[in-house]
C-alpha positions as MATLAB code, in Angstrom:
seq = 'MTMINRIDLEAALSKPNLLLIDDSKEDINLLTMWLYRDHQISVAADVENALSMLNEADIPKPDLILLNATSADIEIDQLSQQLNKDHTTKHAPVILIVHDNDKEEENFREDSNAVDYITKPFHPKQVLARVRTHVTLHKQNRQLLKRLKQHTKDLHNSKIQVIQHLHRAGKHKDNESHAHVIRMSLISKLLAEYTEQDQAWVERIFHATPMHDVGKIGVPDSILHKTENLTPDEVRIMQEHTLFGAQILESDNDPLLLMASVIALTHHEKWDGSGYPNGLQTDQIPLEGRIVALADALDTLMSPSHEEATWTEQHIVNYLMEQKGQHFDPNLTDIAIEQLPQIIEILELYPDHEDNNQQYSFFKSTR';
ca = [
     102.335   83.662   85.031;
     105.471   82.110   86.272;
     105.681   79.383   88.739;
     107.460   81.738   91.141;
     104.642   84.169   90.874;
     102.013   81.543   91.161;
     103.430   80.226   94.429;
     103.755   83.796   95.782;
      99.923   84.354   94.959;
      99.056   81.035   96.592;
     101.124   81.963   99.821;
      99.413   85.420   99.912;
      95.979   84.034   99.432;
      96.583   81.440  102.262;
      97.471   84.105  104.814;
      95.031   84.928  107.403;
      93.239   88.204  106.696;
      93.334   90.905  109.331;
      91.297   94.225  109.389;
      92.997   96.894  111.343;
      90.648   99.736  112.356;
      92.497  102.501  113.667;
      92.908  106.325  112.781;
      96.457  106.600  114.125;
      99.162  106.543  110.881;
     101.756  105.540  113.545;
      99.804  102.793  115.078;
      99.062  101.495  111.499;
     102.591  101.574  110.402;
     103.917   99.745  113.526;
     101.306   96.867  113.236;
     101.650   96.596  109.456;
     105.465   96.356  110.027;
     105.213   93.495  112.329;
     102.216   91.572  110.940;
     102.607   92.075  107.078;
     104.966   88.973  106.362;
     102.302   86.369  107.878;
      99.049   88.274  107.274;
      96.892   89.775  104.537;
      96.081   93.307  106.089;
      93.180   95.672  105.089;
      93.129   98.872  106.884;
      90.259  101.254  107.721;
      90.585  104.687  109.580;
      87.245  104.172  111.415;
      84.444  101.929  112.092;
      82.186  103.520  109.498;
      84.799  102.791  106.750;
      85.303   99.336  108.036;
      81.424   98.685  108.002;
      81.597   99.845  104.142;
      84.678   97.437  103.566;
      82.687   94.379  105.204;
      79.863   94.997  102.673;
      82.230   94.931   99.601;
      82.326   91.486   97.954;
      85.835   91.829   96.642;
      87.402   92.604  100.075;
      88.309   89.331  101.929;
      86.418   88.770  105.014;
      88.590   89.282  108.309;
      89.773   86.365  110.322;
      90.747   88.777  112.995;
      90.158   92.470  113.859;
      92.476   94.820  115.502;
      90.141   97.697  116.767;
      91.146  101.116  118.551;
      89.060  100.926  121.555;
      88.650  104.731  121.376;
      85.908  104.407  118.950;
      82.480  105.464  120.274;
      80.346  102.914  121.770;
      77.639  103.103  119.133;
      80.088  102.581  116.287;
      81.295   99.355  118.264;
      77.882   98.120  118.249;
      77.193   98.522  114.703;
      80.427   96.960  113.978;
      79.285   93.878  116.140;
      75.809   93.752  114.509;
      77.533   93.730  111.058;
      79.863   90.884  111.856;
      77.109   88.761  113.564;
      74.858   89.254  110.441;
      77.462   87.341  108.000;
      78.150   83.830  108.880;
      81.724   84.117  107.678;
      82.304   86.764  110.119;
      80.079   86.066  113.029;
      82.736   84.131  114.991;
      86.007   86.478  113.972;
      87.822   87.448  117.030;
      88.442   91.215  117.871;
      91.385   92.397  119.685;
      91.194   95.785  121.251;
      94.012   98.271  121.085;
      93.824  100.081  124.515;
      96.161  102.527  126.472;
      98.237  100.751  129.148;
      96.599  101.120  132.700;
      93.316  102.681  131.165;
      90.638  101.654  133.709;
      87.882  103.016  131.586;
      89.117  100.950  128.566;
      89.093   97.926  130.606;
      85.543   98.134  131.474;
      84.816   98.928  127.857;
      86.578   95.548  126.960;
      84.392   93.556  129.181;
      81.129   95.093  127.625;
      82.488   94.647  124.030;
      82.866   90.871  124.105;
      86.440   91.304  122.609;
      88.408   88.115  122.934;
      91.612   89.993  123.868;
      93.380   93.425  123.988;
      96.927   94.696  123.268;
      98.227   97.709  125.045;
      99.844  101.058  123.939;
     102.847  101.643  123.822;
     103.056   98.290  121.797;
     105.410   95.496  122.587;
     105.976   93.673  119.267;
     106.272   90.210  120.990;
     103.090   90.693  122.800;
     101.373   91.843  119.507;
     102.739   88.942  117.605;
     101.833   86.433  120.112;
      98.173   87.452  120.571;
      97.383   87.762  117.121;
      99.028   84.291  116.177;
      96.980   82.708  119.335;
      93.756   84.077  118.218;
      94.160   83.529  114.569;
      94.918   79.943  115.324;
      92.085   79.430  117.473;
      89.674   81.022  115.104;
      90.982   78.701  112.504;
      90.537   75.578  114.682;
      87.056   76.861  115.845;
      85.992   77.096  112.182;
      87.254   73.663  111.411;
      85.371   72.318  114.460;
      82.251   74.015  113.457;
      82.587   72.734  109.816;
      83.014   69.136  111.231;
      80.134   69.567  113.619;
      77.855   70.692  110.975;
      78.994   67.664  108.639;
      78.418   65.427  111.524;
      74.950   66.974  112.296;
      73.979   66.611  108.609;
      75.236   63.064  108.567;
      73.169   62.157  111.564;
      70.195   63.752  110.305;
      70.364   61.694  107.103;
      71.080   58.620  109.060;
      67.772   59.171  111.008;
      65.737   59.806  107.633;
      67.264   56.471  106.482;
      66.040   54.724  109.448;
      62.484   56.172  109.058;
      62.594   55.163  105.442;
      63.732   51.716  106.027;
      60.968   51.095  108.981;
      58.386   52.425  106.420;
      59.603   49.900  103.917;
      59.393   47.184  106.479;
      55.827   48.406  107.059;
      54.869   48.029  103.416;
      55.226   44.269  103.849;
      52.005   44.711  106.014;
      50.029   47.400  104.460;
      48.933   48.278  100.900;
      49.664   51.841  100.934;
      51.041   53.213   97.741;
      54.341   54.927   97.577;
      53.009   57.749   95.951;
      50.470   58.074   98.650;
      53.007   58.621  101.282;
      55.052   61.048   99.092;
      51.608   63.059   98.558;
      50.715   62.966  102.241;
      54.125   64.271  103.102;
      53.995   67.095  100.470;
      50.509   68.013  101.596;
      51.751   67.824  105.269;
      54.546   70.232  104.411;
      52.226   72.725  102.407;
      49.920   72.926  105.438;
      52.635   73.421  107.991;
      53.936   76.185  106.123;
      50.860   78.230  106.719;
      51.026   77.511  110.419;
      53.763   79.954  111.395;
      56.190   77.133  112.427;
      59.785   77.599  111.837;
      61.535   75.999  108.814;
      63.112   73.198  110.795;
      59.763   72.137  112.088;
      58.290   72.178  108.696;
      60.923   69.997  107.324;
      60.585   67.587  110.247;
      56.835   66.956  109.439;
      57.624   66.319  105.871;
      60.346   63.664  106.816;
      58.163   62.236  109.841;
      54.802   61.934  108.021;
      55.974   58.687  106.236;
      55.832   56.911  109.529;
      52.202   57.659  110.468;
      51.083   54.164  110.110;
      54.264   52.145  110.978;
      52.419   50.581  113.842;
      50.424   48.439  111.520;
      53.565   46.065  111.540;
      51.868   44.958  114.979;
      48.326   44.433  113.612;
      47.661   40.717  112.350;
      47.395   40.056  108.638;
      43.948   38.452  109.198;
      42.655   41.550  110.300;
      44.820   44.149  108.266;
      43.827   42.656  104.923;
      40.487   41.512  105.999;
      37.929   42.356  103.083;
      34.741   41.983  105.112;
      33.547   44.536  107.932;
      35.591   44.087  111.110;
      34.052   42.972  114.358;
      34.215   45.079  117.210;
      37.199   43.502  118.765;
      38.979   43.346  115.347;
      38.412   47.231  115.189;
      39.930   47.634  118.716;
      42.995   45.763  117.400;
      43.173   47.627  114.372;
      43.239   50.991  116.329;
      45.845   49.799  118.432;
      48.467   50.534  115.442;
      48.605   54.119  116.735;
      49.819   53.010  120.058;
      52.400   50.424  118.336;
      53.644   53.167  116.107;
      54.233   55.537  118.928;
      56.234   52.823  120.918;
      58.513   52.027  117.862;
      59.300   55.467  117.291;
      59.401   56.745  120.844;
      62.375   58.872  121.555;
      63.514   61.180  124.531;
      65.431   63.670  122.803;
      65.618   63.388  119.205;
      62.971   65.915  117.486;
      62.546   63.915  114.175;
      61.698   60.594  115.831;
      59.696   62.302  118.431;
      57.535   64.114  115.874;
      56.988   60.832  114.054;
      56.042   59.176  117.309;
      53.540   61.913  118.022;
      52.151   61.624  114.469;
      51.918   57.869  114.846;
      49.815   58.256  117.863;
      47.476   61.177  117.082;
      46.961   61.255  113.514;
      43.416   59.414  113.917;
      42.324   61.923  116.640;
      39.378   64.246  115.611;
      38.719   67.717  116.597;
      35.620   67.132  118.293;
      37.105   64.310  120.298;
      35.413   61.406  118.458;
      38.859   60.020  117.209;
      41.277   57.459  118.669;
      43.147   56.118  120.655;
      42.714   58.680  123.328;
      39.607   60.703  122.466;
      41.653   64.007  122.329;
      39.916   67.160  120.967;
      40.681   70.529  119.847;
      44.295   71.799  120.499;
      44.797   68.780  122.953;
      45.840   67.246  119.792;
      49.331   68.184  118.669;
      49.548   70.276  115.647;
      51.508   67.607  113.617;
      48.790   65.243  114.503;
      46.067   67.412  113.263;
      48.090   68.274  110.009;
      48.727   64.530  108.811;
      44.956   63.812  109.632;
      43.965   66.383  107.138;
      46.709   65.400  104.655;
      45.883   61.636  104.882;
      42.033   62.391  104.422;
      42.518   64.768  101.429;
      44.838   62.491   99.561;
      42.561   59.314  100.150;
      39.312   61.504   99.166;
      40.949   62.924   95.996;
      42.878   59.743   95.000;
      41.562   58.222   91.607;
      41.230   54.836   93.604;
      38.746   56.446   96.117;
      35.124   55.426   95.830;
      34.419   59.055   95.236;
      36.896   59.691   92.610;
      34.245   61.450   90.575;
      34.033   64.095   93.025;
      34.575   67.679   91.814;
      36.697   70.374   93.491;
      33.421   71.714   94.825;
      32.558   68.527   96.298;
      35.652   68.452   98.276;
      35.236   71.748   99.602;
      31.724   70.945  100.732;
      33.112   68.028  102.449;
      35.817   70.063  104.080;
      33.380   72.524  105.344;
      31.044   69.583  106.609;
      33.929   68.197  108.588;
      35.511   71.629  109.932;
      35.368   71.682  113.449;
      34.293   68.061  113.566;
      37.037   65.764  112.155;
      39.394   68.624  111.190;
      40.949   71.724  112.837;
      39.019   74.707  111.555;
      42.165   76.674  110.710;
      43.821   73.989  108.965;
      40.481   73.229  107.008;
      40.647   76.960  105.912;
      44.162   76.700  104.774;
      43.346   73.279  102.815;
      40.594   75.040  101.028;
      42.618   78.255  100.034;
      45.519   75.930   98.949;
      43.371   73.437   97.268;
      44.643   74.088   93.545;
      48.265   73.305   94.955;
      47.171   70.100   96.521;
      45.664   68.912   93.385;
      48.764   69.793   91.601;
      50.542   67.587   94.158;
      48.125   64.757   93.240;
      48.831   65.101   89.618;
      52.390   64.963   89.800;
      52.582   61.872   91.951;
      50.041   59.480   90.642;
      49.613   55.888   92.078;
      50.941   54.140   88.876;
      54.401   55.470   89.082;
      57.450   53.397   89.802;
      57.290   51.552   93.360;
      60.805   52.794   93.904;
      60.054   56.371   93.519;
      59.388   57.140   97.329;
      63.041   56.284   98.278;
      64.828   58.283   95.539;
      62.159   61.162   96.149;
      62.876   61.417   99.760;
      66.826   61.130   99.109;
      66.536   63.944   96.482;
      64.952   66.431   99.016;
      67.688   65.869  101.918;
];
């Protein structure tokens, strides 16, 4: 390929893509004659043909659509549905081609959500100006949307980093292993996926779970690391770590921090109301708190360092059935029993003796 041909090809590829839907050869010839220099033009005789073209991978997705407004309403609806299915065409502007002073078509324009219209007989300057305006606006909107998505992603990652650093600070006070936090997060995510929550909620609980005990920062070392039985007053102080954690993570409008705060506050509540700090019961306990409570207990019970390390899978099932409706949400308990093989697999993948830095690299890799 010569340099001139390559430049011509690059210029052609950089042109905006127009999809012209019109059954009038005269209209097509006029519009193509005015627009071809600055645009890549695809032509469809009707909406049905256009729908087929939109489904073809080798045909460029339109940056703007010129549509003869005489098409049947049902065909227009089908076109709109197809455009909205694909994120690359969802915001593509539609300019309707209408007859001048056609009141019926004006009413249709309002119903169609088209961004603009051009009238017949055509005026070249009007056609060029309106197409150029909406192609430019569409390009700007795409750039703004791209920046917004990147900004949202960066902000989300920053919040996750804050949560990880807070947890790291808490590690100076608590002896929880990094692997325990990873396992808890994965078990929480697994349970959440079976509660019919949306995927964004599931991802939030995965990232919020590591902060469940951040409030232990506020508990004196003499109590936190005491090897003998705690006195009643010391038990009360220890239980306040749920309140400290909720206060540290409190947020009015950030979903991730709000969930982390709720988890910190409620993960020691019990289904029968015998938990702390507020003695909540049944579905008074937020779902995320119920999930993390079960995930924490499961990992602790099944950890090799636990005093019941010799428990078999059946021992675990028996314990869960015993605590079903007492400590744990009955529905979540059933899910945990059904998914016990996967939970055991999580424990085997992330044993306690792994490198202490694994938690941070693990959560970084899942963003």
